[in-house]
Amino acid sequence: MRVQMLGLCRFSYLGGRGFQVRHDNMQDRRAFLYDPGRLSRRWFWFRHVTLPGLLAQSDPDFTLVIMTGPDLPQPFLDRLRDLVERVPQFRLALIPPMDRHLDACLAATEPHIEPDADVVGHFRQDDDDAVAIDYVRDARGDFQVLEPIWQRRRRLSCDYSRGLVLKAARQGVSVEARMIHNAVAALTVYLPPDARRSVMHFPHWKIGLSMPGVTMPAKPMFVRLLNHDNDSGAIGSGYGWNAGDPPDWQGLLEDRFRIDLAQLDRAARDHALPGADRPNWGR
């Protein structure tokens, strides 16, 4: 059975909906998203948190669609173009502003669905989160065991619930080991190739309303980075897990995600910004 792994990463996409931070009009949203300082920070986190684990996947057979607007300011648009030229798994989708965010996400992903795949493993990759280097391998391989459940409704979610939460603020980066139920990162939604849905059609915090789900808690599979520019910054429901006494955060992040914690810590101090001014940031 052919399982296509297809991810969607929105990089400061300018659209009418899909955000918790509200703006009165498109001009205000454009000014917010395209602020040079914000874009520089987003690019740093994307480059040093998100990309290392994706580039080191033990199973390189996946597609990641990077979605942004055709008017993304330079040099960031050229940086994305250069990235997709260098990385065969990456695709760039330049989607003009659309009022319906789900339609925009479908327009980005649908051209990249393999019609001869038996099932598509959709995943959402936020541009400041990370998945472990064996995420694609496990999400594809575990489906072979989960297929009988998927066949019941031809929809299924698989939640790799063990991970790390990093908080970047003026004091540097703190690390917390967390089990989070259906976090964005490392949550896979398996659909048939003709479903005409993207991963965004199924909000992660209430995905149980849409399909059966399975939890795979054995090993750290995601990193959630909380920073000044988060749309919400909420951790999500869950609890801690024992990462050792004392925990080797640097070793764990390097081994599982290819993330350099010391580099992130310096950057957070250099940015000298508080957490995001959001009601649930860090909770």
Short mmCIF file of C-alpha atoms in Angstrom, two decimals:
data_model
loop_
_atom_site.label_atom_id
_atom_site.label_comp_id
_atom_site.label_asym_id
_atom_site.label_seq_id
_atom_site.Cartn_x
_atom_site.Cartn_y
_atom_site.Cartn_z
CA MET A 1 0.00 0.00 0.00
CA ARG A 2 1.37 3.38 -1.05
CA VAL A 3 1.24 6.01 1.73
CA GLN A 4 2.09 9.49 0.52
CA MET A 5 3.31 11.85 3.24
CA LEU A 6 2.24 15.41 2.46
CA GLY A 7 2.89 18.38 4.74
CA LEU A 8 1.72 22.00 4.70
CA CYS A 9 3.82 24.82 6.12
CA ARG A 10 2.33 28.33 6.07
CA PHE A 11 5.04 30.99 6.08
CA SER A 12 3.38 34.33 6.91
CA TYR A 13 0.56 33.66 4.47
CA LEU A 14 -1.64 36.73 3.98
CA GLY A 15 -5.30 35.71 3.93
CA GLY A 16 -8.67 36.71 5.28
CA ARG A 17 -9.06 34.08 8.00
CA GLY A 18 -7.10 31.33 9.71
CA PHE A 19 -5.58 33.45 12.48
CA GLN A 20 -6.41 34.01 16.12
CA VAL A 21 -4.85 37.48 15.99
CA ARG A 22 -7.55 39.70 14.47
CA HIS A 23 -7.13 42.71 12.19
CA ASP A 24 -9.70 45.22 11.00
CA ASN A 25 -8.67 45.01 7.35
CA MET A 26 -6.19 43.38 4.96
CA GLN A 27 -3.88 46.38 5.07
CA ASP A 28 -3.45 46.05 8.83
CA ARG A 29 -2.84 42.32 8.53
CA ARG A 30 -0.28 42.85 5.76
CA ALA A 31 1.56 45.38 7.93
CA PHE A 32 1.56 42.94 10.85
CA LEU A 33 2.66 39.85 8.90
CA TYR A 34 5.21 41.63 6.71
CA ASP A 35 6.86 43.72 9.41
CA PRO A 36 10.61 43.36 8.69
CA GLY A 37 11.56 42.56 12.27
CA ARG A 38 8.87 39.92 12.57
CA LEU A 39 9.84 38.29 9.26
CA SER A 40 13.50 38.18 10.30
CA ARG A 41 12.60 36.42 13.52
CA ARG A 42 10.25 34.01 11.75
CA TRP A 43 12.97 33.14 9.26
CA PHE A 44 15.48 32.49 12.05
CA TRP A 45 13.16 30.11 13.89
CA PHE A 46 12.18 28.42 10.61
CA ARG A 47 15.81 27.92 9.66
CA HIS A 48 17.08 26.75 13.04
CA VAL A 49 14.07 24.94 14.55
CA THR A 50 11.91 23.63 11.72
CA LEU A 51 14.29 22.86 8.87
CA PRO A 52 17.02 20.76 10.58
CA GLY A 53 14.74 17.83 11.42
CA LEU A 54 13.01 17.90 8.03
CA LEU A 55 16.30 17.91 6.16
CA ALA A 56 17.53 14.97 8.24
CA GLN A 57 14.48 12.69 7.84
CA SER A 58 15.49 9.03 7.84
CA ASP A 59 12.76 8.45 5.23
CA PRO A 60 13.20 11.18 2.60
CA ASP A 61 10.04 10.19 0.70
CA PHE A 62 7.74 13.08 1.59
CA THR A 63 6.50 16.38 0.20
CA LEU A 64 6.32 19.64 2.13
CA VAL A 65 4.32 22.47 0.56
CA ILE A 66 5.49 25.88 1.79
CA MET A 67 2.57 28.26 1.39
CA THR A 68 2.97 32.03 1.27
CA GLY A 69 1.74 35.03 -0.68
CA PRO A 70 3.15 36.18 -4.02
CA ASP A 71 3.92 39.58 -2.46
CA LEU A 72 6.00 38.22 0.45
CA PRO A 73 8.72 40.85 0.85
CA GLN A 74 12.30 40.29 -0.18
CA PRO A 75 14.68 38.79 0.67
CA PHE A 76 12.32 36.20 2.18
CA LEU A 77 10.54 35.23 -1.03
CA ASP A 78 13.85 34.62 -2.79
CA ARG A 79 15.07 32.64 0.21
CA LEU A 80 12.06 30.35 -0.07
CA ARG A 81 12.59 29.98 -3.81
CA ASP A 82 16.22 29.07 -3.22
CA LEU A 83 15.22 26.58 -0.54
CA VAL A 84 12.79 24.67 -2.78
CA GLU A 85 15.42 24.62 -5.52
CA ARG A 86 17.88 22.94 -3.18
CA VAL A 87 15.55 20.53 -1.36
CA PRO A 88 13.73 18.07 -3.66
CA GLN A 89 10.98 17.37 -1.11
CA PHE A 90 9.90 21.02 -0.87
CA ARG A 91 7.36 22.82 -3.05
CA LEU A 92 6.49 26.53 -3.02
CA ALA A 93 2.83 27.54 -3.31
CA LEU A 94 2.27 31.26 -3.92
CA ILE A 95 -1.40 31.75 -3.06
CA PRO A 96 -2.99 35.20 -3.46
CA PRO A 97 -5.02 36.44 -0.47
CA MET A 98 -8.23 34.44 -0.15
CA ASP A 99 -11.01 35.15 2.31
CA ARG A 100 -11.63 31.48 3.04
CA HIS A 101 -8.48 30.10 4.60
CA LEU A 102 -9.41 26.44 4.11
CA ASP A 103 -9.86 27.02 0.39
CA ALA A 104 -6.43 28.65 0.27
CA CYS A 105 -4.81 25.69 2.03
CA LEU A 106 -6.52 23.24 -0.31
CA ALA A 107 -5.33 25.27 -3.31
CA ALA A 108 -1.78 24.91 -1.98
CA THR A 109 -1.83 21.17 -1.26
CA GLU A 110 -4.20 19.62 -3.79
CA PRO A 111 -1.87 19.93 -6.83
CA HIS A 112 0.70 17.85 -4.96
CA ILE A 113 -1.50 14.89 -4.03
CA GLU A 114 -0.44 11.70 -5.80
CA PRO A 115 -3.61 10.30 -7.42
CA ASP A 116 -2.18 6.78 -7.42
CA ALA A 117 -1.48 6.82 -3.68
CA ASP A 118 -3.67 4.52 -1.61
CA VAL A 119 -3.72 6.93 1.32
CA VAL A 120 -2.28 10.37 2.03
CA GLY A 121 -0.74 11.11 5.41
CA HIS A 122 -1.36 14.83 5.82
CA PHE A 123 0.59 16.81 8.39
CA ARG A 124 0.73 20.46 9.36
CA GLN A 125 4.19 21.89 9.92
CA ASP A 126 4.17 25.29 11.60
CA ASP A 127 7.19 27.38 10.69
CA ASP A 128 8.51 27.52 14.27
CA ASP A 129 7.89 23.91 15.36
CA ALA A 130 9.83 20.73 14.60
CA VAL A 131 9.34 17.01 14.07
CA ALA A 132 11.86 14.32 14.94
CA ILE A 133 14.12 12.89 12.26
CA ASP A 134 12.15 9.62 12.12
CA TYR A 135 8.68 11.18 11.98
CA VAL A 136 8.03 10.44 8.29
CA ARG A 137 9.35 6.89 8.63
CA ASP A 138 7.16 6.13 11.64
CA ALA A 139 4.04 7.85 10.29
CA ARG A 140 4.29 5.79 7.10
CA GLY A 141 5.24 2.53 8.81
CA ASP A 142 2.72 2.76 11.65
CA PHE A 143 -0.12 3.13 9.16
CA GLN A 144 0.39 -0.49 8.15
CA VAL A 145 -0.77 -1.46 11.66
CA LEU A 146 -3.49 1.19 11.80
CA GLU A 147 -5.05 0.46 8.40
CA PRO A 148 -7.95 -1.68 9.75
CA ILE A 149 -9.08 1.28 11.88
CA TRP A 150 -8.69 3.68 8.94
CA GLN A 151 -10.85 1.45 6.76
CA ARG A 152 -13.86 1.99 9.02
CA ARG A 153 -14.30 5.65 8.01
CA ARG A 154 -11.36 6.23 5.67
CA ARG A 155 -10.24 8.91 8.09
CA LEU A 156 -7.80 8.47 10.96
CA SER A 157 -5.51 10.63 13.09
CA CYS A 158 -2.25 9.45 14.64
CA ASP A 159 -0.95 11.54 17.53
CA TYR A 160 2.72 11.28 18.49
CA SER A 161 2.08 12.87 21.85
CA ARG A 162 5.52 12.97 23.54
CA GLY A 163 7.56 16.08 22.89
CA LEU A 164 9.28 19.21 24.15
CA VAL A 165 8.03 22.75 24.65
CA LEU A 166 10.60 25.51 24.25
CA LYS A 167 9.83 29.01 25.52
CA ALA A 168 11.90 31.85 24.05
CA ALA A 169 11.94 35.12 25.99
CA ARG A 170 14.34 37.79 27.27
CA GLN A 171 15.98 35.35 29.67
CA GLY A 172 16.75 32.81 26.93
CA VAL A 173 15.11 29.49 26.08
CA SER A 174 13.59 27.19 28.68
CA VAL A 175 12.70 23.56 27.94
CA GLU A 176 9.83 21.48 29.29
CA ALA A 177 9.05 17.82 28.59
CA ARG A 178 5.36 17.52 27.78
CA MET A 179 2.79 14.98 26.70
CA ILE A 180 0.31 17.03 24.64
CA HIS A 181 -2.92 15.67 23.22
CA ASN A 182 -3.10 16.33 19.47
CA ALA A 183 -0.49 19.06 19.28
CA VAL A 184 -0.03 20.53 15.81
CA ALA A 185 3.44 19.08 15.25
CA ALA A 186 3.67 15.32 14.56
CA LEU A 187 -0.09 14.88 14.22
CA THR A 188 -0.92 12.91 11.07
CA VAL A 189 -4.32 12.82 9.36
CA TYR A 190 -4.74 9.90 6.95
CA LEU A 191 -7.21 10.49 4.12
CA PRO A 192 -7.88 8.97 0.70
CA PRO A 193 -6.30 10.92 -2.17
CA ASP A 194 -9.71 12.04 -3.48
CA ALA A 195 -10.89 13.47 -0.14
CA ARG A 196 -10.59 17.10 -1.30
CA ARG A 197 -9.45 18.12 2.16
CA SER A 198 -6.24 19.46 3.64
CA VAL A 199 -4.97 18.87 7.15
CA MET A 200 -6.33 22.33 8.03
CA HIS A 201 -9.92 21.15 7.58
CA PHE A 202 -9.62 19.26 10.87
CA PRO A 203 -8.79 21.54 13.84
CA HIS A 204 -6.32 19.65 15.98
CA TRP A 205 -7.92 20.57 19.32
CA LYS A 206 -11.22 18.92 18.37
CA ILE A 207 -10.12 16.35 15.82
CA GLY A 208 -11.98 13.62 17.69
CA LEU A 209 -15.23 15.07 16.34
CA SER A 210 -14.12 14.21 12.80
CA MET A 211 -12.43 10.80 12.98
CA PRO A 212 -11.09 8.03 15.20
CA GLY A 213 -7.62 8.61 16.58
CA VAL A 214 -4.64 6.66 17.87
CA THR A 215 -1.94 7.88 20.27
CA MET A 216 1.71 6.81 19.89
CA PRO A 217 3.48 8.06 23.04
CA ALA A 218 6.73 6.11 23.08
CA LYS A 219 9.41 8.66 22.09
CA PRO A 220 9.87 12.42 21.68
CA MET A 221 8.49 13.31 18.25
CA PHE A 222 7.82 17.06 18.30
CA VAL A 223 9.09 20.43 19.48
CA ARG A 224 6.74 23.33 20.13
CA LEU A 225 8.50 26.69 20.18
CA LEU A 226 6.69 29.46 22.03
CA ASN A 227 7.96 32.90 21.08
CA HIS A 228 6.93 36.54 20.78
CA ASP A 229 5.36 36.06 17.34
CA ASN A 230 3.10 33.06 18.04
CA ASP A 231 -0.46 33.36 16.80
CA SER A 232 -1.70 31.87 20.08
CA GLY A 233 1.20 30.34 22.01
CA ALA A 234 -1.05 27.95 23.94
CA ILE A 235 0.66 24.69 24.92
CA GLY A 236 -2.46 22.54 24.89
CA SER A 237 -3.80 20.00 27.35
CA GLY A 238 -1.40 17.43 28.71
CA TYR A 239 1.17 16.77 31.43
CA GLY A 240 4.89 16.37 31.99
CA TRP A 241 7.17 13.37 31.50
CA ASN A 242 10.50 12.50 33.06
CA ALA A 243 13.38 13.35 30.73
CA GLY A 244 16.10 12.39 33.20
CA ASP A 245 17.67 13.91 36.30
CA PRO A 246 19.20 16.17 35.26
CA PRO A 247 17.76 16.19 31.72
CA ASP A 248 20.21 16.53 28.83
CA TRP A 249 18.20 18.98 26.77
CA GLN A 250 21.04 19.83 24.41
CA GLY A 251 21.74 16.17 23.67
CA LEU A 252 18.09 15.26 23.23
CA LEU A 253 17.36 18.18 20.91
CA GLU A 254 20.46 17.48 18.82
CA ASP A 255 19.85 13.73 18.61
CA ARG A 256 16.13 13.77 17.83
CA PHE A 257 15.66 17.13 16.04
CA ARG A 258 19.13 18.36 15.02
CA ILE A 259 18.44 21.55 17.01
CA ASP A 260 21.25 23.55 18.63
CA LEU A 261 19.78 24.72 21.94
CA ALA A 262 22.69 27.06 22.74
CA GLN A 263 22.16 28.87 19.44
CA LEU A 264 18.44 29.32 20.13
CA ASP A 265 19.17 30.56 23.64
CA ARG A 266 21.55 33.23 22.33
CA ALA A 267 19.02 34.32 19.72
CA ALA A 268 16.24 34.66 22.29
CA ARG A 269 18.47 36.84 24.45
CA ASP A 270 19.49 38.92 21.43
CA HIS A 271 15.84 39.45 20.44
CA ALA A 272 15.19 40.56 24.04
CA LEU A 273 11.43 40.18 23.59
CA PRO A 274 8.81 38.94 26.06
CA GLY A 275 6.40 36.15 25.29
CA ALA A 276 3.52 37.00 22.98
CA ASP A 277 0.76 39.22 24.32
CA ARG A 278 -1.85 36.49 23.98
CA PRO A 279 -4.33 35.33 26.66
CA ASN A 280 -3.12 31.72 26.74
CA TRP A 281 0.55 32.13 25.81
CA GLY A 282 2.66 29.53 27.59
CA ARG A 283 -0.31 27.79 29.22
#
